[in-house]
XYZ file of C-alpha atoms in Angstrom:
649
model
C 7.742 -14.442 -2.961
C 9.792 -12.988 -0.120
C 13.087 -11.330 -0.980
C 15.745 -11.619 1.742
C 18.475 -9.724 -0.100
C 18.567 -5.989 0.660
C 18.928 -3.480 -2.143
C 20.879 -0.203 -2.176
C 18.407 1.427 0.212
C 19.730 -0.574 3.181
C 21.862 2.292 4.526
C 19.145 4.939 4.293
C 17.467 6.378 7.414
C 14.173 7.406 5.809
C 11.279 5.207 6.962
C 9.776 5.364 3.477
C 12.985 4.188 1.818
C 13.532 1.510 4.436
C 10.062 0.130 3.744
C 11.386 -0.803 0.277
C 14.728 -2.402 1.222
C 13.471 -5.933 0.579
C 11.244 -5.251 -2.417
C 11.724 -7.539 -5.384
C 12.634 -4.372 -7.295
C 16.316 -3.564 -6.870
C 16.111 0.056 -5.741
C 18.841 2.686 -5.615
C 18.670 5.912 -3.624
C 18.939 9.155 -5.582
C 22.630 9.693 -6.291
C 25.383 9.498 -8.849
C 25.780 5.721 -8.482
C 22.365 5.140 -10.030
C 22.771 7.653 -12.857
C 26.300 6.555 -13.733
C 25.060 2.955 -13.904
C 22.161 4.008 -16.141
C 24.624 5.702 -18.495
C 27.059 2.777 -18.449
C 24.341 0.175 -19.097
C 22.407 2.402 -21.504
C 19.151 2.072 -19.535
C 16.353 4.493 -18.684
C 15.674 5.341 -15.041
C 12.377 4.622 -13.332
C 11.985 7.213 -10.575
C 9.410 6.490 -7.869
C 8.647 9.268 -5.375
C 6.417 8.915 -2.314
C 6.269 9.187 1.459
C 5.719 6.804 4.331
C 2.159 7.750 5.291
C 0.836 7.675 1.705
C -1.809 4.945 1.333
C -1.572 4.632 -2.458
C 2.217 4.433 -2.227
C 1.757 1.295 -0.128
C -0.779 -0.075 -2.598
C 1.522 0.351 -5.590
C 4.443 -1.099 -3.625
C 2.425 -4.231 -2.882
C 0.834 -4.613 -6.302
C 3.814 -3.675 -8.484
C 7.094 -3.700 -6.580
C 6.336 -7.070 -4.957
C 5.121 -8.488 -8.273
C 7.756 -10.917 -9.594
C 7.014 -10.313 -13.272
C 7.116 -6.517 -12.924
C 10.197 -6.592 -10.694
C 12.075 -8.837 -13.111
C 11.245 -6.516 -15.989
C 12.314 -3.409 -14.070
C 15.527 -5.041 -12.878
C 16.461 -6.157 -16.386
C 15.625 -3.081 -18.435
C 15.626 -0.120 -16.009
C 17.575 1.405 -13.155
C 15.045 1.995 -10.383
C 15.435 4.947 -7.992
C 13.378 5.619 -4.856
C 12.964 9.103 -3.343
C 11.268 10.216 -0.136
C 9.532 13.420 -1.203
C 9.675 14.829 2.327
C 13.474 14.524 2.393
C 13.939 15.798 -1.155
C 11.160 18.271 -1.920
C 13.432 19.813 -4.558
C 13.350 16.585 -6.593
C 9.649 16.092 -5.967
C 8.790 19.642 -7.102
C 10.557 19.318 -10.451
C 9.130 15.932 -11.376
C 5.659 16.716 -10.050
C 5.662 19.663 -12.463
C 6.655 17.230 -15.212
C 3.792 14.906 -14.279
C 1.323 17.787 -14.341
C 2.671 18.838 -17.739
C 2.174 15.294 -19.083
C -1.147 14.363 -17.464
C -2.725 17.591 -16.233
C -2.777 16.208 -12.685
C -0.433 15.059 -9.939
C -0.247 13.088 -6.725
C 1.638 10.302 -5.012
C 3.084 7.841 -5.660
C 4.766 9.823 -8.406
C 6.078 7.593 -11.201
C 8.522 9.237 -13.620
C 10.731 7.918 -16.399
C 13.951 9.862 -16.976
C 17.302 9.399 -18.673
C 20.714 9.388 -16.990
C 20.817 13.197 -17.357
C 17.683 13.309 -15.189
C 15.485 14.595 -18.009
C 11.868 13.344 -17.794
C 10.123 11.899 -20.831
C 7.042 10.261 -19.291
C 5.233 10.528 -15.951
C 2.158 9.461 -14.030
C 1.077 8.618 -10.499
C -0.406 5.320 -9.291
C -0.591 2.602 -11.934
C -2.357 -0.742 -11.421
C -0.005 -3.662 -12.133
C -1.332 -4.684 -15.552
C -1.161 -1.065 -16.780
C 2.268 -0.496 -15.254
C 3.786 -3.566 -16.906
C 2.457 -2.471 -20.287
C 3.909 1.013 -19.778
C 7.291 -0.519 -18.935
C 7.212 -2.610 -22.100
C 6.208 0.353 -24.264
C 8.936 2.568 -22.835
C 11.577 -0.139 -23.201
C 10.540 -0.692 -26.829
C 10.774 3.030 -27.591
C 14.070 3.303 -25.704
C 15.559 0.552 -27.845
C 14.055 1.482 -31.217
C 12.912 5.120 -31.190
C 14.707 6.914 -28.398
C 14.573 10.174 -30.325
C 10.804 10.329 -29.814
C 11.262 10.004 -26.043
C 13.892 12.738 -25.983
C 11.717 14.984 -28.137
C 8.956 14.456 -25.603
C 11.445 15.301 -22.866
C 12.319 18.601 -24.534
C 8.625 19.499 -24.735
C 8.121 18.704 -21.035
C 11.178 20.675 -19.936
C 10.112 23.657 -22.036
C 6.744 23.613 -20.242
C 8.162 23.423 -16.726
C 11.309 25.540 -16.894
C 11.248 28.708 -14.771
C 9.901 31.869 -16.340
C 11.198 35.349 -15.629
C 8.130 37.482 -14.933
C 7.858 41.200 -15.499
C 7.457 42.955 -12.146
C 4.054 44.574 -11.676
C 2.577 47.105 -9.305
C 0.996 45.527 -6.242
C -2.736 46.214 -6.334
C -5.424 45.595 -3.721
C -7.859 44.387 -6.392
C -6.172 40.978 -6.345
C -7.339 40.507 -2.725
C -10.970 41.014 -3.668
C -10.544 38.742 -6.682
C -9.311 35.991 -4.354
C -12.219 36.618 -1.989
C -14.758 36.450 -4.829
C -13.236 33.181 -6.070
C -13.603 31.704 -2.582
C -17.259 32.756 -2.520
C -17.803 31.166 -5.920
C -16.302 27.779 -4.985
C -17.608 27.676 -1.413
C -19.796 24.679 -0.551
C -22.603 26.319 1.433
C -24.034 22.987 2.565
C -20.904 21.273 3.894
C -18.199 23.931 3.939
C -14.911 23.729 2.080
C -14.091 24.909 -1.408
C -14.576 21.907 -3.676
C -16.804 18.892 -3.960
C -14.617 15.812 -3.613
C -11.936 15.055 -2.681
C -11.928 17.782 -0.057
C -8.792 19.120 1.645
C -8.689 21.257 4.807
C -6.642 24.076 3.145
C -6.011 26.001 6.383
C -4.566 29.037 4.599
C -7.918 29.549 2.817
C -9.619 29.802 6.203
C -6.807 31.953 7.605
C -7.311 34.437 4.758
C -11.078 34.550 5.375
C -10.674 35.112 9.107
C -8.249 37.976 8.541
C -10.494 39.414 5.818
C -13.389 39.343 8.285
C -11.306 40.989 10.994
C -10.396 43.744 8.534
C -13.758 44.502 6.937
C -16.369 42.767 9.106
C -17.940 40.977 6.155
C -20.188 38.379 7.779
C -19.978 36.229 4.643
C -16.218 35.814 5.165
C -16.756 34.686 8.747
C -19.584 32.356 7.710
C -17.391 30.598 5.113
C -14.570 30.175 7.633
C -16.776 28.973 10.479
C -18.877 26.657 8.335
C -15.738 24.943 7.067
C -14.117 24.709 10.502
C -17.322 23.389 12.099
C -18.061 20.791 9.414
C -14.477 19.497 9.500
C -14.472 19.295 13.292
C -17.731 17.308 13.297
C -16.802 15.181 10.294
C -14.990 11.915 9.828
C -11.875 13.822 8.768
C -11.430 14.542 12.488
C -10.366 11.797 14.884
C -12.919 12.175 17.686
C -11.206 9.518 19.809
C -7.482 10.212 19.426
C -7.770 13.778 18.112
C -6.048 15.467 15.204
C -7.116 15.738 11.571
C -6.601 13.160 8.853
C -5.123 14.183 5.504
C -8.263 14.787 3.441
C -11.805 13.618 2.799
C -12.722 11.451 -0.173
C -16.303 12.751 -0.143
C -18.070 16.098 -0.088
C -19.481 15.606 3.447
C -16.056 15.213 5.176
C -17.071 11.674 6.222
C -14.557 9.210 4.740
C -10.941 10.347 4.992
C -7.628 9.027 3.882
C -6.338 8.279 7.338
C -2.766 9.537 7.352
C -2.125 12.343 9.837
C 0.421 14.973 8.845
C 2.313 17.353 11.113
C 1.924 20.136 8.538
C -1.882 19.884 8.369
C -2.356 19.659 12.108
C 0.068 22.468 12.933
C -1.602 24.828 10.470
C -5.082 23.824 11.627
C -4.066 24.366 15.247
C -2.955 27.873 14.261
C -6.171 28.553 12.315
C -8.516 27.281 15.036
C -6.630 29.589 17.415
C -7.239 32.440 14.969
C -10.918 31.466 14.807
C -11.110 31.654 18.593
C -9.461 35.077 18.528
C -12.013 36.288 15.953
C -15.097 34.822 17.669
C -14.182 33.872 21.268
C -16.088 30.626 20.650
C -14.957 28.034 23.192
C -15.363 25.078 20.821
C -12.435 26.403 18.782
C -10.333 26.585 21.931
C -11.299 22.980 22.702
C -10.233 21.895 19.210
C -6.870 23.644 19.593
C -6.205 21.817 22.846
C -7.204 18.477 21.321
C -4.903 18.940 18.317
C -2.109 19.898 20.706
C -2.772 16.749 22.730
C -2.505 14.617 19.592
C 0.697 16.287 18.391
C 2.325 16.055 21.816
C 1.364 12.424 22.406
C 1.994 10.915 18.953
C 4.361 13.126 16.974
C 6.552 14.849 19.562
C 9.952 13.267 20.156
C 11.437 13.013 23.636
C 14.108 15.489 22.537
C 11.534 18.145 21.599
C 11.356 17.998 17.807
C 8.236 16.811 16.005
C 8.062 13.796 13.704
C 6.596 14.291 10.250
C 3.536 12.026 10.003
C 1.558 8.989 11.101
C 0.614 6.333 8.567
C -2.878 5.682 7.231
C -2.432 1.905 7.351
C -1.890 -0.608 10.110
C -1.702 -4.374 9.700
C -1.900 -3.800 5.950
C -5.313 -2.134 6.056
C -6.169 1.530 5.661
C -7.812 3.037 8.728
C -7.925 -0.217 10.690
C -6.615 1.430 13.856
C -9.207 4.200 13.761
C -12.534 2.589 12.817
C -14.960 0.557 14.936
C -17.461 -2.157 14.164
C -20.916 -1.866 15.687
C -20.048 -4.877 17.850
C -16.881 -3.112 19.100
C -18.879 -0.083 20.154
C -21.713 -1.947 21.866
C -19.218 -4.184 23.692
C -17.149 -1.221 24.870
C -20.006 1.127 25.787
C -22.762 -1.184 27.024
C -25.960 0.718 27.825
C -24.361 3.990 26.696
C -23.985 2.701 23.124
C -27.418 3.849 21.909
C -26.904 7.462 22.976
C -23.385 7.489 21.549
C -24.561 5.962 18.270
C -27.224 8.637 17.838
C -24.605 11.365 18.121
C -21.906 9.704 16.019
C -24.007 8.063 13.286
C -22.970 4.542 14.319
C -24.948 1.735 12.639
C -24.616 -2.052 12.301
C -23.977 -1.543 8.569
C -21.293 1.087 9.129
C -20.091 3.727 6.676
C -16.704 2.250 5.714
C -16.289 -1.397 4.705
C -18.854 -2.548 7.264
C -17.328 -0.528 10.087
C -17.851 2.974 11.440
C -15.892 6.166 10.978
C -17.134 8.377 13.795
C -18.868 11.540 12.597
C -20.827 13.923 14.810
C -24.373 14.400 13.498
C -25.122 17.270 15.899
C -23.508 19.257 18.676
C -23.375 17.403 21.997
C -25.817 18.849 24.523
C -24.623 19.929 27.948
C -26.827 17.214 29.484
C -25.118 14.455 27.480
C -21.559 15.804 27.477
C -20.353 13.849 30.521
C -21.692 10.531 29.201
C -20.247 11.105 25.719
C -16.866 11.965 27.250
C -16.989 8.687 29.180
C -17.794 6.835 25.955
C -14.879 8.423 24.115
C -12.540 7.460 26.966
C -13.761 3.858 26.780
C -13.167 3.791 23.013
C -9.728 5.290 23.579
C -8.900 2.302 25.766
C -10.331 -0.098 23.186
C -8.245 1.517 20.452
C -5.103 1.267 22.611
C -5.411 -2.525 22.308
C -5.015 -2.297 18.513
C -1.773 -2.171 16.536
C -1.038 1.528 15.929
C 0.090 2.910 12.566
C 3.773 3.622 12.074
C 5.050 7.095 12.850
C 7.564 8.490 10.369
C 10.374 9.579 12.683
C 11.958 12.121 10.367
C 12.230 15.546 11.967
C 11.900 18.186 9.242
C 12.634 21.859 9.819
C 9.890 22.952 7.410
C 7.205 21.158 9.411
C 8.666 21.956 12.818
C 8.658 25.654 11.983
C 4.895 25.438 11.469
C 4.484 23.521 14.739
C 6.584 26.079 16.619
C 4.396 28.871 15.229
C 1.181 27.034 16.129
C 2.167 26.288 19.724
C 3.646 29.753 20.270
C 0.584 31.507 18.865
C -1.823 29.336 20.865
C 0.297 29.933 23.964
C 0.090 33.675 23.371
C -3.676 33.767 22.730
C -4.654 31.376 25.541
C -1.977 32.459 28.015
C -0.707 28.874 28.148
C 2.965 28.638 29.110
C 2.916 24.883 28.446
C 2.269 25.549 24.775
C 5.040 28.132 24.694
C 7.468 25.692 26.308
C 6.589 23.090 23.659
C 7.415 25.634 20.955
C 10.666 26.565 22.691
C 11.684 22.912 23.039
C 11.216 22.331 19.303
C 13.156 25.496 18.449
C 15.950 24.427 20.787
C 16.091 20.987 19.168
C 16.630 22.542 15.749
C 19.196 24.983 17.096
C 21.204 22.257 18.836
C 20.892 19.436 16.294
C 20.183 20.734 12.798
C 22.664 23.560 12.343
C 26.062 22.220 11.276
C 28.974 24.631 10.793
C 26.527 27.506 10.757
C 24.291 25.964 8.060
C 20.721 24.854 8.625
C 19.894 21.321 7.471
C 16.499 20.010 6.432
C 16.216 16.587 8.049
C 17.180 14.833 11.287
C 16.574 11.096 11.661
C 18.015 8.711 14.250
C 21.015 10.921 14.924
C 21.764 11.674 11.269
C 21.466 15.227 9.946
C 21.210 15.467 6.175
C 20.394 17.735 3.221
C 21.040 21.483 3.127
C 17.855 23.278 4.133
C 15.400 24.377 1.463
C 13.518 27.656 1.147
C 10.467 26.273 2.948
C 12.688 25.269 5.888
C 13.948 28.826 6.278
C 10.560 30.474 5.756
C 8.787 28.122 8.190
C 11.447 28.408 10.881
C 11.423 32.198 10.573
C 7.649 32.124 10.962
C 8.033 30.035 14.115
C 10.748 32.266 15.595
C 8.692 35.413 14.989
C 5.691 33.841 16.720
C 7.937 32.738 19.591
C 9.187 36.278 19.993
C 5.604 37.585 19.989
C 4.702 35.069 22.702
C 7.756 35.517 24.946
C 9.348 38.878 24.035
C 12.660 37.107 24.553
C 15.198 39.058 22.502
C 17.107 35.909 21.555
C 14.295 34.730 19.267
C 14.215 38.010 17.381
C 18.015 37.966 17.087
C 17.935 34.385 15.759
C 15.243 35.359 13.268
C 17.314 38.293 11.981
C 20.445 36.155 11.572
C 18.505 33.362 9.874
C 16.823 35.830 7.545
C 20.178 37.323 6.545
C 21.581 33.876 5.721
C 18.415 32.990 3.786
C 18.712 36.162 1.728
C 22.407 35.689 0.948
C 22.081 32.109 -0.288
C 18.625 31.966 -1.849
C 17.543 35.408 -3.024
C 17.479 36.439 -6.674
C 18.747 40.001 -6.312
C 18.144 40.784 -9.994
C 14.540 39.675 -10.418
C 13.307 39.133 -6.863
C 12.056 36.047 -5.073
C 13.738 33.175 -3.264
C 14.972 30.099 -5.101
C 13.876 26.814 -3.572
C 17.452 25.558 -3.127
C 20.666 26.930 -1.661
C 23.139 28.436 -4.127
C 25.601 25.590 -3.413
C 23.108 22.695 -3.364
C 22.574 20.100 -6.066
C 20.545 21.544 -8.938
C 18.088 19.092 -10.488
C 17.565 20.415 -14.043
C 17.252 24.041 -12.861
C 16.722 26.273 -9.816
C 13.116 27.316 -9.487
C 11.049 29.440 -7.136
C 7.992 28.268 -5.236
C 5.208 30.840 -5.138
C 1.941 28.925 -5.561
C 0.588 27.410 -2.341
C -0.014 23.692 -1.941
C -1.314 22.008 1.196
C 0.758 24.624 3.049
C 1.780 28.181 2.120
C 4.565 28.423 -0.445
C 8.047 29.414 0.683
C 7.924 32.817 -1.013
C 4.400 33.586 0.227
C 5.321 32.761 3.815
C 8.589 34.673 3.567
C 6.889 37.848 2.299
C 4.639 37.653 5.374
C 7.725 37.176 7.565
C 9.522 40.134 5.979
C 6.677 42.578 6.544
C 6.543 41.524 10.204
C 10.318 41.655 10.688
C 10.329 45.141 9.170
C 7.677 46.214 11.691
C 9.762 44.784 14.549
C 13.164 46.128 13.457
C 12.566 49.136 11.214
C 15.109 47.750 8.720
C 13.944 49.237 5.402
C 15.796 46.563 3.407
C 13.322 43.983 4.727
C 10.406 46.017 3.419
C 12.089 46.529 0.059
C 12.777 42.787 -0.261
C 9.161 41.934 0.521
C 7.944 44.481 -2.040
C 10.325 43.236 -4.724
C 9.360 39.600 -4.098
C 5.637 40.292 -4.132
C 5.983 42.514 -7.196
C 7.852 39.770 -9.045
C 5.032 37.258 -8.514
C 1.961 39.493 -8.480
C 1.194 38.976 -12.169
C 1.042 35.203 -11.693
C -0.932 35.619 -8.474
C -3.566 37.562 -10.425
C -3.932 34.607 -12.795
C -4.387 32.037 -10.006
C -5.517 33.820 -6.824
C -6.865 30.667 -5.151
C -3.413 29.094 -5.442
C -1.888 32.236 -3.924
C -4.095 33.023 -0.935
C -1.230 33.231 1.511
C 0.404 35.841 -0.723
C -2.937 37.661 -0.722
C -2.845 37.614 3.083
C 0.326 39.712 2.867
C -1.307 42.062 0.348
C -4.264 42.384 2.735
C -1.920 43.238 5.616
C -0.022 45.683 3.406
C -3.162 47.649 2.486
C -5.178 47.409 5.699
C -2.111 48.059 7.807
C -0.705 46.640 11.005
C -0.593 48.069 14.488
C 3.062 48.224 15.501
C 3.731 48.558 19.202
C 6.996 49.405 20.908
C 6.714 48.870 24.637
C 9.484 50.021 26.980
C 9.494 48.233 30.327
C 11.797 47.491 33.272
C 13.632 44.115 33.203
C 11.103 42.518 35.578
C 8.141 43.318 33.322
C 4.890 41.358 33.449
C 4.707 39.427 30.166
C 1.180 38.170 30.858
C -0.084 41.736 31.237
C 1.347 42.719 27.846
C -0.079 39.620 26.139
C -3.519 40.230 27.644
C -3.512 43.808 26.365
C -2.365 42.789 22.890
C -4.849 39.906 22.647
C -7.737 42.265 23.397
C -6.935 44.660 20.552
C -9.544 44.900 17.812
C -7.081 44.802 14.933
C -6.184 41.887 12.619
C -2.424 42.473 12.385
C -0.410 43.426 15.466
C 3.377 43.400 15.886
C 4.795 43.975 19.358
C 8.393 44.940 20.167
C 9.363 44.975 23.843
C 12.503 46.783 25.008
C 13.808 46.677 28.558
C 15.699 49.422 30.330
C 16.889 49.809 33.907
C 14.624 52.065 35.971
C 12.252 52.410 33.012
C 8.597 53.201 33.481
C 6.005 51.601 31.245
C 5.894 53.461 27.949
C 3.744 52.317 25.012
C 4.406 53.681 21.521
C 1.704 53.013 18.915
C 2.323 53.295 15.165
C -0.219 52.522 12.452
C -0.696 53.522 8.830
C 2.526 55.510 8.775
C 1.754 57.594 11.876
C 2.890 57.265 15.483
C 0.952 58.558 18.482
C 2.511 60.170 21.557
C 3.456 57.448 24.061
C 1.007 56.359 26.737
C 1.776 54.865 30.144
C -1.208 52.593 30.795
C -2.525 49.649 28.807
C -6.133 50.649 29.485
C -5.712 53.599 27.123
C -4.388 51.431 24.282
C -7.757 50.626 22.623
C -8.516 54.361 22.418
C -5.556 54.851 20.062
C -6.467 51.971 17.779
C -9.542 53.103 15.950
C -10.914 52.020 12.602
C -11.623 54.608 9.929
């Protein structure tokens, strides 16, 4: 039954919320209207949290929220609230913790039952319709006849998820080796990755391994990183036709993905494949970087310079339909080239996904066949262009754009590609011109509307991007912006008593309580990324307060990191840098200095962590100051002597 009456989501900009405007369920956006109504009508609140490119969110919407019986029951006995998790990660974080406390697991769609005071008493993820209706009936019965039991359950949940004040501990290198040993233990030697199934890319795992290898030359670390990168790049989790990585693989072999493509995943993977190239000089990693960049620039980059957040898994109501090919499609498109192509990409009449084929490379393409295979991929690109594409979620989020800025800037630096650097600068300019209102950074831009005070991950990611932009351009304005942004971040988010950054601004809405994010998820946590930023900013500025803040933050969390090192690998990257040490360069040059010459010299250094400060002075001659492990060498005047000063013990 089609509903032609819009609900309270009709004025929202979020694509995810707008997808639910005409549901049979009468949705409200998160806000006081919904909670005041729940209090006035003495009803519980059903809170549904998801995002536009989430396949199972679409499934539950179709099965449950377009189900007349379920919708009628929700509309009569509940107030229903929809939240886009990408717009409100603060809400998502709190209630995801509640779900994990209740069920031991999490995911999206996130389905939570709360009272008008926003206190959760039951939670889960996807529910099939017959189960969901029974849950609704059970909760309504308890709400009417035994509400005390629900509120007792709520108190237990809140006690489990409320923030804990940790005792600061001494930062020890042993936690790095513990993380490394855990990675070795969970590593899949046959297919790469660090689990069986489902399998996520987890770029920060690979980043840690690459840096560990660059520090200590353990071949095992490089093997784990390369095996994972190579298997993903050849697998079905990679889009061999349109490029970019899908969200995750449902199987151990990286063959069958969930087909949504996320800016966060692809930006981080672009950065990590660049790092892999820097560690190995293998050209296939360079090729992958350029392909990811092509995808991001063609599908997720706005005309104004900012990057959109994601591309959906579904098109025409079917997951992966845009991306997969039947055997007939391939033979019709490729003609006499189809047999050769099929041998490389495991194409069969039976297919590997609902009778159709997800392309997966069985072996590396030989130099003799490369030209023909490239022709085949171009032909399939044209065939795919005739299909209905998935929707792109046109939210521009600072947290994700910061990662994209860092990825393009770093790739531009390593490959000497000014086009990449310009892409990073365009995105940074978009944020600067559109997402800072009255001096305050905001989290989301969509169709001209700027909304929500920025969160900790917005600040940490943007700082990361600005630092990488400075390292790629040596333009003083990026370092100055980073310093100003860092000061604002500290003033409004930092816990000066205990250490660490709260997830929300001191003046923002507090949902239950202010917490701190320190465990990594699909991307590095805000505190982990910020500690990394602070160590680098200290190296570039010499401001001791930055070092002290990084030490206090890391010390506050180190005890928890020891308990769960695999969930804290980006924090361990900072510990690794802290103990192994960085090479800190101060280069004095005339105003017309040759940036490419400096970048080439820095890129050739055999050291995992390098921070470069460039200062210009009229009539200056080239002067290179090298500091490492607390000691500075006398200045040199030629780059060719630089490697001689940077020696390993």
